[in-house]
Coordinates of C-alpha atoms in Angstrom, one line a residue:
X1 CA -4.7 27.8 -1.5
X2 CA -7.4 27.7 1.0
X3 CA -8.5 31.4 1.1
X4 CA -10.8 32.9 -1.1
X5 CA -9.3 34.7 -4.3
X6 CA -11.5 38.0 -5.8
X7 CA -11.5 37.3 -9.8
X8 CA -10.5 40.7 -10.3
X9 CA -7.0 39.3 -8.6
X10 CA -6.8 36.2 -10.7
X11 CA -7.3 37.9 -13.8
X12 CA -4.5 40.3 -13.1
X13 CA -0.8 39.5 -12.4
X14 CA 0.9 40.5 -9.4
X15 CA 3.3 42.1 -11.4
X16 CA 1.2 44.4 -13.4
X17 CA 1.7 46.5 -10.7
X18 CA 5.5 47.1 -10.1
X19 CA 6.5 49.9 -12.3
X20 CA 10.0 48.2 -12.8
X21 CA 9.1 45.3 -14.3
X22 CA 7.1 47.6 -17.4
X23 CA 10.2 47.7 -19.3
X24 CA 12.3 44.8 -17.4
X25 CA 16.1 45.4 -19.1
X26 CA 18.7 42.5 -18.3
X27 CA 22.2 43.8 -17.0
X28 CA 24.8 41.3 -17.1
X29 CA 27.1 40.4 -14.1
X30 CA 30.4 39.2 -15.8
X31 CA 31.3 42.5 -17.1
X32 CA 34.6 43.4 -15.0
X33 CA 33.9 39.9 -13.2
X34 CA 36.7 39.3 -10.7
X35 CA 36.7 36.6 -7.6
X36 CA 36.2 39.4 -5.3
X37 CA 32.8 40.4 -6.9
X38 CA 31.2 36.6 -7.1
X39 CA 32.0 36.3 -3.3
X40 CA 30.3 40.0 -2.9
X41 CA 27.3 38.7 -5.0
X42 CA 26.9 35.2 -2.8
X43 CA 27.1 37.5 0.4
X44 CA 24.3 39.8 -0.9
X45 CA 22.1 37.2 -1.8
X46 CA 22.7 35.1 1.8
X47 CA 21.3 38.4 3.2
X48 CA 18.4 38.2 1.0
X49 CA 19.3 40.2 -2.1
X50 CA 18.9 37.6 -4.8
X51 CA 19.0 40.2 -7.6
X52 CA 23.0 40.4 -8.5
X53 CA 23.4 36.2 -7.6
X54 CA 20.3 35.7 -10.3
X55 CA 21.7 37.6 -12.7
X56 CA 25.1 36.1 -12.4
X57 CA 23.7 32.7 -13.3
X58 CA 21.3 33.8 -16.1
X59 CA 24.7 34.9 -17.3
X60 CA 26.7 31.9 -16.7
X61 CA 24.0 29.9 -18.5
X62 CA 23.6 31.9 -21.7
X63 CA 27.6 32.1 -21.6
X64 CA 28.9 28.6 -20.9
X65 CA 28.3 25.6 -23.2
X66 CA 28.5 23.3 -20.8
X67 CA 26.5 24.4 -18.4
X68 CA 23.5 25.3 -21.2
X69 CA 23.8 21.6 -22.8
X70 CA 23.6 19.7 -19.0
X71 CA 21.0 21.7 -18.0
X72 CA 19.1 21.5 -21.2
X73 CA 20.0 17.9 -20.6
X74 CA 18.4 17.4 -17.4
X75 CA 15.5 19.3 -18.2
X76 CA 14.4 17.8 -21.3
X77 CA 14.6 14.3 -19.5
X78 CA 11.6 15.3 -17.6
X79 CA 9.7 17.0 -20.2
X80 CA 10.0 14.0 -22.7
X81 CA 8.4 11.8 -19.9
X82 CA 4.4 10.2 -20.7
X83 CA 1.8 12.2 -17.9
X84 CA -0.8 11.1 -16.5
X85 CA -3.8 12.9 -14.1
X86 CA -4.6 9.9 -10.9
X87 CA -7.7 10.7 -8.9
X88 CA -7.3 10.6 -5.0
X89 CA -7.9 7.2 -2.7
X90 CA -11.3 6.0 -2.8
X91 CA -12.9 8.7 -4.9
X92 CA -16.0 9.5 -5.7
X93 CA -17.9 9.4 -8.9
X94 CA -17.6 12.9 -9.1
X95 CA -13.8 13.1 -8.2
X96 CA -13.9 10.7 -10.9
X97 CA -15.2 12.8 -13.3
X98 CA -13.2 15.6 -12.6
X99 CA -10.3 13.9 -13.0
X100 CA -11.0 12.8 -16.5
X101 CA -11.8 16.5 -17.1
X102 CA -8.3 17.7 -16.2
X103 CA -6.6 14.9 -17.6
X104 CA -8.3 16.6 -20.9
X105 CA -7.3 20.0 -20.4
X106 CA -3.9 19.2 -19.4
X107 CA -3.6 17.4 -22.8
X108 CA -5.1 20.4 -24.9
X109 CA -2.2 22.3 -23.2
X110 CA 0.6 19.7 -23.6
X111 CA 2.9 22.4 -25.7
X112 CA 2.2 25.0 -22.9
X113 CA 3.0 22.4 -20.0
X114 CA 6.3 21.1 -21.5
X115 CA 7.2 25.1 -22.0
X116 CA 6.6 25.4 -18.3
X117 CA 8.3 21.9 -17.1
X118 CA 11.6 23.4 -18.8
X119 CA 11.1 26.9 -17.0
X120 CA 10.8 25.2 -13.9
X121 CA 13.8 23.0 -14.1
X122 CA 15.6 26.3 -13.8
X123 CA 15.1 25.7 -10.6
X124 CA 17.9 23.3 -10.3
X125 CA 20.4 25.6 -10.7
X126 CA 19.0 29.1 -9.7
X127 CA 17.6 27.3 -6.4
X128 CA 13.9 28.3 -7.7
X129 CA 12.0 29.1 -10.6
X130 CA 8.8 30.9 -10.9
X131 CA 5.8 31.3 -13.2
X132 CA 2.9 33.4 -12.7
X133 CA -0.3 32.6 -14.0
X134 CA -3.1 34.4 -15.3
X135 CA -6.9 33.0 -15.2
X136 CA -9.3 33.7 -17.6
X137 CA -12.7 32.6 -18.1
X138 CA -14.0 30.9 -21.0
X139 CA -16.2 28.4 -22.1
X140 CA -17.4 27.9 -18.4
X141 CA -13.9 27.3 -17.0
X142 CA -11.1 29.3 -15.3
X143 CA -8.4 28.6 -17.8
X144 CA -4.5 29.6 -16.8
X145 CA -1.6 31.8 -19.1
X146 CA 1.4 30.6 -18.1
X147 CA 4.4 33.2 -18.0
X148 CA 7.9 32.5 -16.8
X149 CA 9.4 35.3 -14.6
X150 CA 13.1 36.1 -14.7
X151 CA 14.7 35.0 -11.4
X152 CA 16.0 38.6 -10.7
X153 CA 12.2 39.4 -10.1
X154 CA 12.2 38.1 -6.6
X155 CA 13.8 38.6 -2.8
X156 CA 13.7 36.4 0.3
X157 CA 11.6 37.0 2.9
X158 CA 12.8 38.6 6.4
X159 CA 12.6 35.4 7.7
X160 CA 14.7 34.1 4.7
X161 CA 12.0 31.2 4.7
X162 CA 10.4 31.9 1.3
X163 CA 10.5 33.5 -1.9
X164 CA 8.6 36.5 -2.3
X165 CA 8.3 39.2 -5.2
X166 CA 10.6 42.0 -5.1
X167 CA 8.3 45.4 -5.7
X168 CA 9.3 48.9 -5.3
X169 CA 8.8 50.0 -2.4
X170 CA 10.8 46.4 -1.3
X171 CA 9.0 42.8 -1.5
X172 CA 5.2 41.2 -1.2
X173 CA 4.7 37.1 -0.5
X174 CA 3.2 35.7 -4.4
X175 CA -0.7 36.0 -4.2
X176 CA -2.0 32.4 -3.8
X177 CA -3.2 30.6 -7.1
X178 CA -1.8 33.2 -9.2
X179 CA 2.0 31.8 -8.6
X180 CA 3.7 28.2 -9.6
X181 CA 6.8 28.6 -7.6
X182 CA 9.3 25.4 -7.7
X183 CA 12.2 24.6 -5.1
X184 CA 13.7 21.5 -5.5
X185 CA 15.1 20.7 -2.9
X186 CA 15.6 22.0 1.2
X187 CA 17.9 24.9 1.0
X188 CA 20.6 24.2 3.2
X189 CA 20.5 25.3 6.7
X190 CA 17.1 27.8 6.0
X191 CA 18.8 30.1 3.2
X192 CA 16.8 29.9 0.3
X193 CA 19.6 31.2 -1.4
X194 CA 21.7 28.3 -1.4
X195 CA 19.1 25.3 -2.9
X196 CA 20.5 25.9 -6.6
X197 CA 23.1 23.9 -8.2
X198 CA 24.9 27.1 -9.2
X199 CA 26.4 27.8 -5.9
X200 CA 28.5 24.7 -6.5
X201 CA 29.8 25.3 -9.6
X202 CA 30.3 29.5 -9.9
X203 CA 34.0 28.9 -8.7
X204 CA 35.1 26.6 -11.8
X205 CA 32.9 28.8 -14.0
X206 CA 35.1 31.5 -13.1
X207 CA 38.4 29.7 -13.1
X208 CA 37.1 28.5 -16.6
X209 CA 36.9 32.0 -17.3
X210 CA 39.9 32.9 -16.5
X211 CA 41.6 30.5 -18.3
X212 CA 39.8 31.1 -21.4
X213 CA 40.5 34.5 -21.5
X214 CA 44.4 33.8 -21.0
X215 CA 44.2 31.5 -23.6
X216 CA 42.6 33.3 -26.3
X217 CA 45.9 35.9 -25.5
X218 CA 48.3 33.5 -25.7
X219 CA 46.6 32.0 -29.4
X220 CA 46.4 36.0 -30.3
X221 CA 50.8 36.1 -30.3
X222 CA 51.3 32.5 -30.4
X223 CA 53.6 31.6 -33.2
X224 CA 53.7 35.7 -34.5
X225 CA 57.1 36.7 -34.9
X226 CA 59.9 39.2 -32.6
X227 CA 61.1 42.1 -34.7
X228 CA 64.0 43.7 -33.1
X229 CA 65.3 46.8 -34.5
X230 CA 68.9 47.7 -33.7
X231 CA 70.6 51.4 -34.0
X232 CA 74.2 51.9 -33.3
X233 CA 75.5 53.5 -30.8
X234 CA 75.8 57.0 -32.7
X235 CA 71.8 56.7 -33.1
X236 CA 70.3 59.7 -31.7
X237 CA 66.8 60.3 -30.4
X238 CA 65.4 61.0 -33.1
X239 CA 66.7 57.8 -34.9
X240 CA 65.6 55.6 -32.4
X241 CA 61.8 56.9 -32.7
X242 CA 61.9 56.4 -36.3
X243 CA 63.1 52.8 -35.5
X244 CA 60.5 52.2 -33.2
X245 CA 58.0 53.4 -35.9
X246 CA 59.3 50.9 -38.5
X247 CA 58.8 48.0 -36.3
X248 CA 55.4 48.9 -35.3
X249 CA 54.6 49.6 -39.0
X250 CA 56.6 46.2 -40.3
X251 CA 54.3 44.4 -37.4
X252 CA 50.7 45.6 -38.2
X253 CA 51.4 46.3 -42.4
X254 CA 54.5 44.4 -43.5
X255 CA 55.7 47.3 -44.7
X256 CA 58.4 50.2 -43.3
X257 CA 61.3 52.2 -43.8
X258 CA 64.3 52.8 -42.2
X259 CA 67.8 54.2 -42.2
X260 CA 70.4 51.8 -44.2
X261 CA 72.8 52.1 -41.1
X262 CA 69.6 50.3 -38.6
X263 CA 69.3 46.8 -38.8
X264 CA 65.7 44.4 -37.9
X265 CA 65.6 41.0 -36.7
X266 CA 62.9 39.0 -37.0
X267 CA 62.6 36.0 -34.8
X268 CA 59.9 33.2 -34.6
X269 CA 58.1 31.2 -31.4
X270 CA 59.3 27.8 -30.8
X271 CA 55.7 25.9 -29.4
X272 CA 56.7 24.0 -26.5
X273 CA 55.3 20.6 -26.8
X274 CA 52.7 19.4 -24.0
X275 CA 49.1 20.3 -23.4
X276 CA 48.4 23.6 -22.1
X277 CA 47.4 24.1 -18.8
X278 CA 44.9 26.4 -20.1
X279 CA 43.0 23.5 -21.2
X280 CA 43.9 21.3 -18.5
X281 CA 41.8 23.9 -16.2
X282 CA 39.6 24.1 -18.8
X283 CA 38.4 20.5 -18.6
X284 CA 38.8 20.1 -15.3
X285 CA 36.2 22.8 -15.0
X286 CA 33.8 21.4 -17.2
X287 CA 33.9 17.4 -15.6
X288 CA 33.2 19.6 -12.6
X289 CA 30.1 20.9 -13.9
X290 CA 28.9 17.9 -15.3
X291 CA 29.2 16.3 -12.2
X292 CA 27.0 19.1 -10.3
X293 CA 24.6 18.6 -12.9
X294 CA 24.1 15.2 -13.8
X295 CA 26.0 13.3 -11.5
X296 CA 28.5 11.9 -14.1
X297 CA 30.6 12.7 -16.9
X298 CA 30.4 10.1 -19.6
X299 CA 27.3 11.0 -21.2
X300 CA 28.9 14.5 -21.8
X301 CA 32.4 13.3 -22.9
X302 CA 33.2 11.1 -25.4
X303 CA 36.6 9.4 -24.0
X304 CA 37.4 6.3 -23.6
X305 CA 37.5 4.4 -20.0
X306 CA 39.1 1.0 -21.1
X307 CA 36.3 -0.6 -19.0
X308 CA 33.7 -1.1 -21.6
X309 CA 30.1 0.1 -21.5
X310 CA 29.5 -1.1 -18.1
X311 CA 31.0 2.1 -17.0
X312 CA 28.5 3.9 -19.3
X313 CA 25.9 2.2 -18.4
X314 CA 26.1 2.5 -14.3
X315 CA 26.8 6.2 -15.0
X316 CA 23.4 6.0 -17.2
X317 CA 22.1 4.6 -14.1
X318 CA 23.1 7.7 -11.9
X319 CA 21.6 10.2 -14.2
X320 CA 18.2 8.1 -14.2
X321 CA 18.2 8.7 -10.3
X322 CA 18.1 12.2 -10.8
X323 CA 15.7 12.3 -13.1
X324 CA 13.3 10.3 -11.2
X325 CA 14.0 12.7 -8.1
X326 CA 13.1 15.7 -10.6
X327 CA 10.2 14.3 -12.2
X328 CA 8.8 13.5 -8.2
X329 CA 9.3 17.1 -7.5
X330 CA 8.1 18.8 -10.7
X331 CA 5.2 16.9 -10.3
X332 CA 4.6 17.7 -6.8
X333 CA 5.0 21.1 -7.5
X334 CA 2.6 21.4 -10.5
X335 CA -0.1 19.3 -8.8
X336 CA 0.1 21.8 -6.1
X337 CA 0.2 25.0 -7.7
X338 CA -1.5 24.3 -10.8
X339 CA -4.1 21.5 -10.9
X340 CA -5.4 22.0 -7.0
X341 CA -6.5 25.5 -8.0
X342 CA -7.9 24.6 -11.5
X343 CA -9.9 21.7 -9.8
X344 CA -10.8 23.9 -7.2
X345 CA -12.4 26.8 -9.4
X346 CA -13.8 24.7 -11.8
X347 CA -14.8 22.0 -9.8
X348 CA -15.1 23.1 -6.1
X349 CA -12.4 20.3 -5.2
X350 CA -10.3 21.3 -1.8
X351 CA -6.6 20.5 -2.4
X352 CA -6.7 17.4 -0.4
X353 CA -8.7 15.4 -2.5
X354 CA -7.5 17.0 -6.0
X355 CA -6.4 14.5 -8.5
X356 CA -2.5 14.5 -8.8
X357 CA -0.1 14.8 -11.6
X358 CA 2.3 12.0 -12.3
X359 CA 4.9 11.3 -14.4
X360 CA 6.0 8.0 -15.5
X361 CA 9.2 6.9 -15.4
X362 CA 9.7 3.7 -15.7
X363 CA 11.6 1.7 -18.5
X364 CA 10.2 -1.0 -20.5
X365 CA 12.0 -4.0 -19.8
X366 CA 14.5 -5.8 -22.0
X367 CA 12.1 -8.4 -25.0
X368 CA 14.7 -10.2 -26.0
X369 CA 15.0 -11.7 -22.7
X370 CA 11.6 -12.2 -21.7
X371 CA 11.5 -13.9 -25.4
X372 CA 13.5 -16.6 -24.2
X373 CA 12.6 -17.1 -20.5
X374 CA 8.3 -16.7 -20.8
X375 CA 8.2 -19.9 -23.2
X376 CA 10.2 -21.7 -21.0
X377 CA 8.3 -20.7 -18.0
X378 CA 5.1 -21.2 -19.5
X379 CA 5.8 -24.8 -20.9
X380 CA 7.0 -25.4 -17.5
X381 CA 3.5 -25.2 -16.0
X382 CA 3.9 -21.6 -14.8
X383 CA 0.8 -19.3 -15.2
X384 CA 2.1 -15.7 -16.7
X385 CA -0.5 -13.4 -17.1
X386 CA -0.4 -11.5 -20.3
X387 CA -1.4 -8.2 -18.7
X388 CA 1.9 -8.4 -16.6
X389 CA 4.0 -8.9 -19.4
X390 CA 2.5 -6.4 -21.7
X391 CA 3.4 -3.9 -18.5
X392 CA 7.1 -5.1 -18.1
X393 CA 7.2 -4.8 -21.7
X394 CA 5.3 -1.5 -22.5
X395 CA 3.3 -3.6 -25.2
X396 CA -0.3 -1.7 -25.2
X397 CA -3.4 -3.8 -25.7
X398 CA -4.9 -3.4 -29.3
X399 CA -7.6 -2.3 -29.8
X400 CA -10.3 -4.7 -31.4
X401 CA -10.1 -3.4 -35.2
X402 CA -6.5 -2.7 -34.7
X403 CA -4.2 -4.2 -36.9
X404 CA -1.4 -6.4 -34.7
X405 CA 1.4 -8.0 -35.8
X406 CA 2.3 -11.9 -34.5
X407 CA 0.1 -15.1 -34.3
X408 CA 0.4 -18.4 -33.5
X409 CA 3.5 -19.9 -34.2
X410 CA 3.9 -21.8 -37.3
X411 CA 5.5 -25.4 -36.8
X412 CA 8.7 -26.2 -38.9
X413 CA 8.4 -27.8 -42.3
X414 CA 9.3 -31.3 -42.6
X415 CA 12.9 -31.8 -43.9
X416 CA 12.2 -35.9 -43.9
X417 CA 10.3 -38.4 -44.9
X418 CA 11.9 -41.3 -43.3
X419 CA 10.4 -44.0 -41.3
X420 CA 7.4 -42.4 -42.2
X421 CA 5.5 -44.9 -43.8
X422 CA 5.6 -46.9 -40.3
X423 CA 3.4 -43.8 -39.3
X424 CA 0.7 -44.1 -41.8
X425 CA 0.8 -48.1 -42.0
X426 CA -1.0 -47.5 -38.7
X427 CA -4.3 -47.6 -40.2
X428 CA -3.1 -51.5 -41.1
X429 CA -2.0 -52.1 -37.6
X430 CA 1.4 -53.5 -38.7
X431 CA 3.6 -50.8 -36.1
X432 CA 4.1 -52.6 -32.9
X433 CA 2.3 -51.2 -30.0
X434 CA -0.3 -49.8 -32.0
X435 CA -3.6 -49.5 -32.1
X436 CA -5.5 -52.0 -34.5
X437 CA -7.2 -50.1 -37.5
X438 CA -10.4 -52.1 -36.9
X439 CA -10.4 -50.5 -33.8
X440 CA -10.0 -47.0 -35.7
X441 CA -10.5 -46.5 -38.7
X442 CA -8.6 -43.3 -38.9
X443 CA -4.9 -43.0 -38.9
X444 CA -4.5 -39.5 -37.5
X445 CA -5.8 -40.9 -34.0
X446 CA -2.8 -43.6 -34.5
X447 CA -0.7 -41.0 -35.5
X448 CA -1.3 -38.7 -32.2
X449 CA -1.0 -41.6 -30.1
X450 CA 2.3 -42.9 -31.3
X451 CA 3.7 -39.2 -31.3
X452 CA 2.8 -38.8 -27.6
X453 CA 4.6 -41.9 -26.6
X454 CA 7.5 -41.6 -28.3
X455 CA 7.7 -38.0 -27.3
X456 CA 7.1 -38.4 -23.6
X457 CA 10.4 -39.1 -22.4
X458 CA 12.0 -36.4 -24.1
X459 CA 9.4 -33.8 -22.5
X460 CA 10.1 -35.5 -18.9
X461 CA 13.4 -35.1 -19.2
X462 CA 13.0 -31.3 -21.0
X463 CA 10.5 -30.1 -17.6
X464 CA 12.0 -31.6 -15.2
X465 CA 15.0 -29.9 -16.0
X466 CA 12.9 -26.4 -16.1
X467 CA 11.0 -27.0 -12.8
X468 CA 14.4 -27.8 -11.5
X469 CA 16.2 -24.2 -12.5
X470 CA 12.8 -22.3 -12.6
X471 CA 13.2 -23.1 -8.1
X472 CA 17.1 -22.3 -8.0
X473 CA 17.1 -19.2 -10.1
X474 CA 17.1 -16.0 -8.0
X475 CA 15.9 -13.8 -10.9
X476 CA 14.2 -13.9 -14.4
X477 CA 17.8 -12.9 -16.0
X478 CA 19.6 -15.5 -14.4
X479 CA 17.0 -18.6 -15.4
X480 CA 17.5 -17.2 -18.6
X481 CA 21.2 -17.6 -18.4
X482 CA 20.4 -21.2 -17.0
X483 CA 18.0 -22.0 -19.2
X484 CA 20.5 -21.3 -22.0
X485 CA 23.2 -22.8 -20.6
X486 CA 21.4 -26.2 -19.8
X487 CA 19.6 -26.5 -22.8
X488 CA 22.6 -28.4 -24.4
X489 CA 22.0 -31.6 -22.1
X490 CA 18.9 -31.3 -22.6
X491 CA 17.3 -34.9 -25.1
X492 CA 16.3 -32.0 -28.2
X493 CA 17.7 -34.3 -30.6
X494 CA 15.4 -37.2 -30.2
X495 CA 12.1 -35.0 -29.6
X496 CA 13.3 -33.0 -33.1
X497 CA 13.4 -36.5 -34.6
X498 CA 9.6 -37.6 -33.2
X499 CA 8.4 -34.2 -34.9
X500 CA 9.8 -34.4 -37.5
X501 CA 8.4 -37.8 -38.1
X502 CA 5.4 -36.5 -37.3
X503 CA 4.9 -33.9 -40.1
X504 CA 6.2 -36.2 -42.3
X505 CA 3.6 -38.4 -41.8
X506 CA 0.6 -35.8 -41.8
X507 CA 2.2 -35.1 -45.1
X508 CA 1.9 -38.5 -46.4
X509 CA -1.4 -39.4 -44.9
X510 CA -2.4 -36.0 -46.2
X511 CA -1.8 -37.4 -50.0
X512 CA -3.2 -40.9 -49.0
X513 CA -6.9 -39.3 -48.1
X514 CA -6.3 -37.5 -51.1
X515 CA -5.5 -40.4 -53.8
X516 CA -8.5 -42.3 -51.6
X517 CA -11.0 -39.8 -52.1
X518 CA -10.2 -39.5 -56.0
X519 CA -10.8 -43.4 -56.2
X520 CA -6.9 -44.6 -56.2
X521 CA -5.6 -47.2 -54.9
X522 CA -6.3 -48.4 -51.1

């Protein structure tokens, strides 16, 4: 990334110039496939021809549902996932501004970058995946094509340490800038040729082939009846060839002639009962596959465990893990090979301090159970900030002419009336232990006051009792479990009652200002 690139050599691909790749014609491996050839094909590619390997896993992809749906699977996870351009510790103004610039570009090109994420997952099972890029200027910027390469392009080094592009006259290392070249992970003991997935699971592909094949046999005469044609023994050659004939023709037309003195038999297959094995190998080769692939089975097989979702949803877990490792790497990748040399042309950025894609991959947390726990909290004297919980929550702030949904909570109608003209009598100072009227005129001070006292006791009781399991609980789950479980004990009857007394009384004193003000009694 660090040398200096002519324009002449951005603007046209490496591969313009292999005659080969003109016309580039796919030939497919699994013609005449046999156990003997796959090993041939894994020892040609260990000693750096990757050509026959690469075409037998294009092949195995296009040919086997299993593996097309888990990789599409797997892929897809990643390119679904929000992006996001960071700028690099403690930049400048300009780094700044740069980065604001590419996060724009990168979003005019969100179809084109989500093409290229899936290309590049290919990766997982081929060991790499390539795309070559093309710069062109235009309105003042280097701007990139994006072209996905088949995987049969390329050979391994004579170091078998990298990937470089098979030509004619035998292989070149990928021009810098021009290439975005994805390995996900360290190839096992240096060969490059053994970092893909596919490695693990050609051998069940095959078997699965196999027992396909001898299935699709066995349906073809399954259940089609035996004709036997019988001659006597006086039958002479010539009889028995025209016997032979009429079986063949009764098998393929329903229809023959024979002698009257030859006789036919026809006899149908009993089906055995049982599963076939054919299946049973079948099966076992795809759990195999979706094991290699997404660490699990469930989420590609609908069966049934008999231990509930939590099965389901620890396997949901595993496959989570592997995205995040892919979406790490992807992202490494394209920040590398991608937006270091796009901030670097444009921009004059070195690759050190180029701003770095990022994917986000983290779940929004459950509301239901921060609905329940954050009121508690809060009326237990702890400070919440709402930024956090809009982030646990993936709630985004609204914007000031936004339309939002929610408000302030509206208190419960009054359901009683009872013992509520002790409330508003307070203006006449006949409740005991309150305030005279001639002391305040107005009730609704009166009112307030007597609410608080009578309610206090109930909310000692009520906070305590929070503060208490808000200290023992080891996470916000289980206070909510706590919370929900003490809440019973807790003295909700009598501080319901207080309320309600309370809105009852607002109520009345509500029609009293009213009758007062229209010049009704006092």
């Amino acid at each position: 990334m660090t040398e200096t690139i002519r324009p002449v050599a951005l603007r046209e691909p490496q591969t313009a110039r292999v005659a080969r790749y003109a016309r580039p014609w796919h030939e497919s491996a699994l013609s005449g496939l046999k156990p003997a050839t796959v090993a041939a094909m894994l020892r040609d590619a260990d000693a750096g021809d990757l050509c026959a390997q690469a075409r037998l896993f294009a092949d195995m992809q296009d040919r086997d549902a299993m593996i097309a749906a888990a990789m599409q699977q797997r892929a897809l996870a990643i390119a679904r996932l929000p992006r996001k351009i960071e700028p690099p510790k403690d930049a400048s103004t300009a780094e700044k501004r740069a980065a604001e610039a590419i996060a724009g570009w990168l979003e005019s090109m969100d179809d084109a970058i989500e093409d290229a994420i899936v290309a590049l997952m290919d990766a997982v099972g081929q060991g790499f995946s390539a795309i070559e890029i093309v710069w062109d200027r235009g309105d003042g910027l280097w701007l990139p094509q994006l072209h996905a390469r088949p995987h049969d392009w390329f050979a391994i080094s004579e170091d078998r340490r990298s990937i470089e592009l098979a030509t004619d006259a035998g292989s070149e290392p990928l021009r810098p800038y021009t290439w975005i070249l994805h390995q996900p992970r360290m190839p096992r003991a240096g060969y490059v040729a053994r970092g893909g997935i596919y490695r693990a699971i050609v051998w069940p592909f095959v078997y699965k082939a196999y027992a396909i094949g001898d299935f699709a046999e066995f349906l073809e005469t399954f259940g089609l009846p035996f004709v036997i044609g019988k001659y006597g023994r006086e039958a002479t050659e010539e009889d028995k060839s025209r016997l032979l004939q009429a079986v063949a023709s009764l098998a393929h037309d329903a229809r023959a002639i024979m002698p009257l003195e030859m006789q036919l038999e026809i006899q149908r297959v009993n089906a055995s009962g049982g599963d076939s094995p054919h299946l049973a190998m079948v099966r076992w080769a795809d759990e195999a596959i979706a094991r290699a692939i997404l660490g699990q089975t469930l989420s590609t097989q609908a069966k049934s465990t008999g231990l509930g979702s939590g099965v389901a949803d620890m396997h949901e877990r595993v496959r989570e893990d592997i995205r995040d490792a892919d979406a790490r790497q992807v992202a490494a990748t394209l920040t590398r090979d991608l937006i270091a040399p796009f901030a670097a042309l444009n921009f004059g950025i070195p690759p050190d301090r180029c701003p770095r894609l990022v994917f986000d991959t983290s779940e929004p947390d459950d509301i239901a159970t921060y609905a329940q726990a954050i009121p508690a909290l809060a009326a237990a004297g702890v400070r919440i900030p709402e930024r956090w919980v809009r982030q646990r929550l993936g709630i985004p702030d609204p914007a000031d002419d936004e339309p939002v949904l929610g408000g302030a909570a509206q208190p419960p109608a009054p359901d009683t009336e009872a013992n509520a003209a002790q409330l508003v009598a307070c203006n006449a100072g006949k409740a005991d232990g309150w305030r005279d009227a001639a002391d305040d005129p107005t009730p609704v001070t009166a009112m307030v006051e007597r609410m608080d006292i009578e309610a206090a006791p109930a909310w000692g009781v009520i906070l305590d009792a929070v503060r208490r399991l808000v200290d023992e609980a080891e996470s916000l789950e289980a206070l909510r479990d706590a919370l929900l479980a003490a809440y019973g004990d807790l003295p909700s009857d009598q501080l319901a009652e207080v309320m309600a007394l309370g809105f009852a009384a607002a109520h009345l004193a509500g029609r009293y200002d009213v009758e007062t003000e229209s010049g009704g009694r006092r």
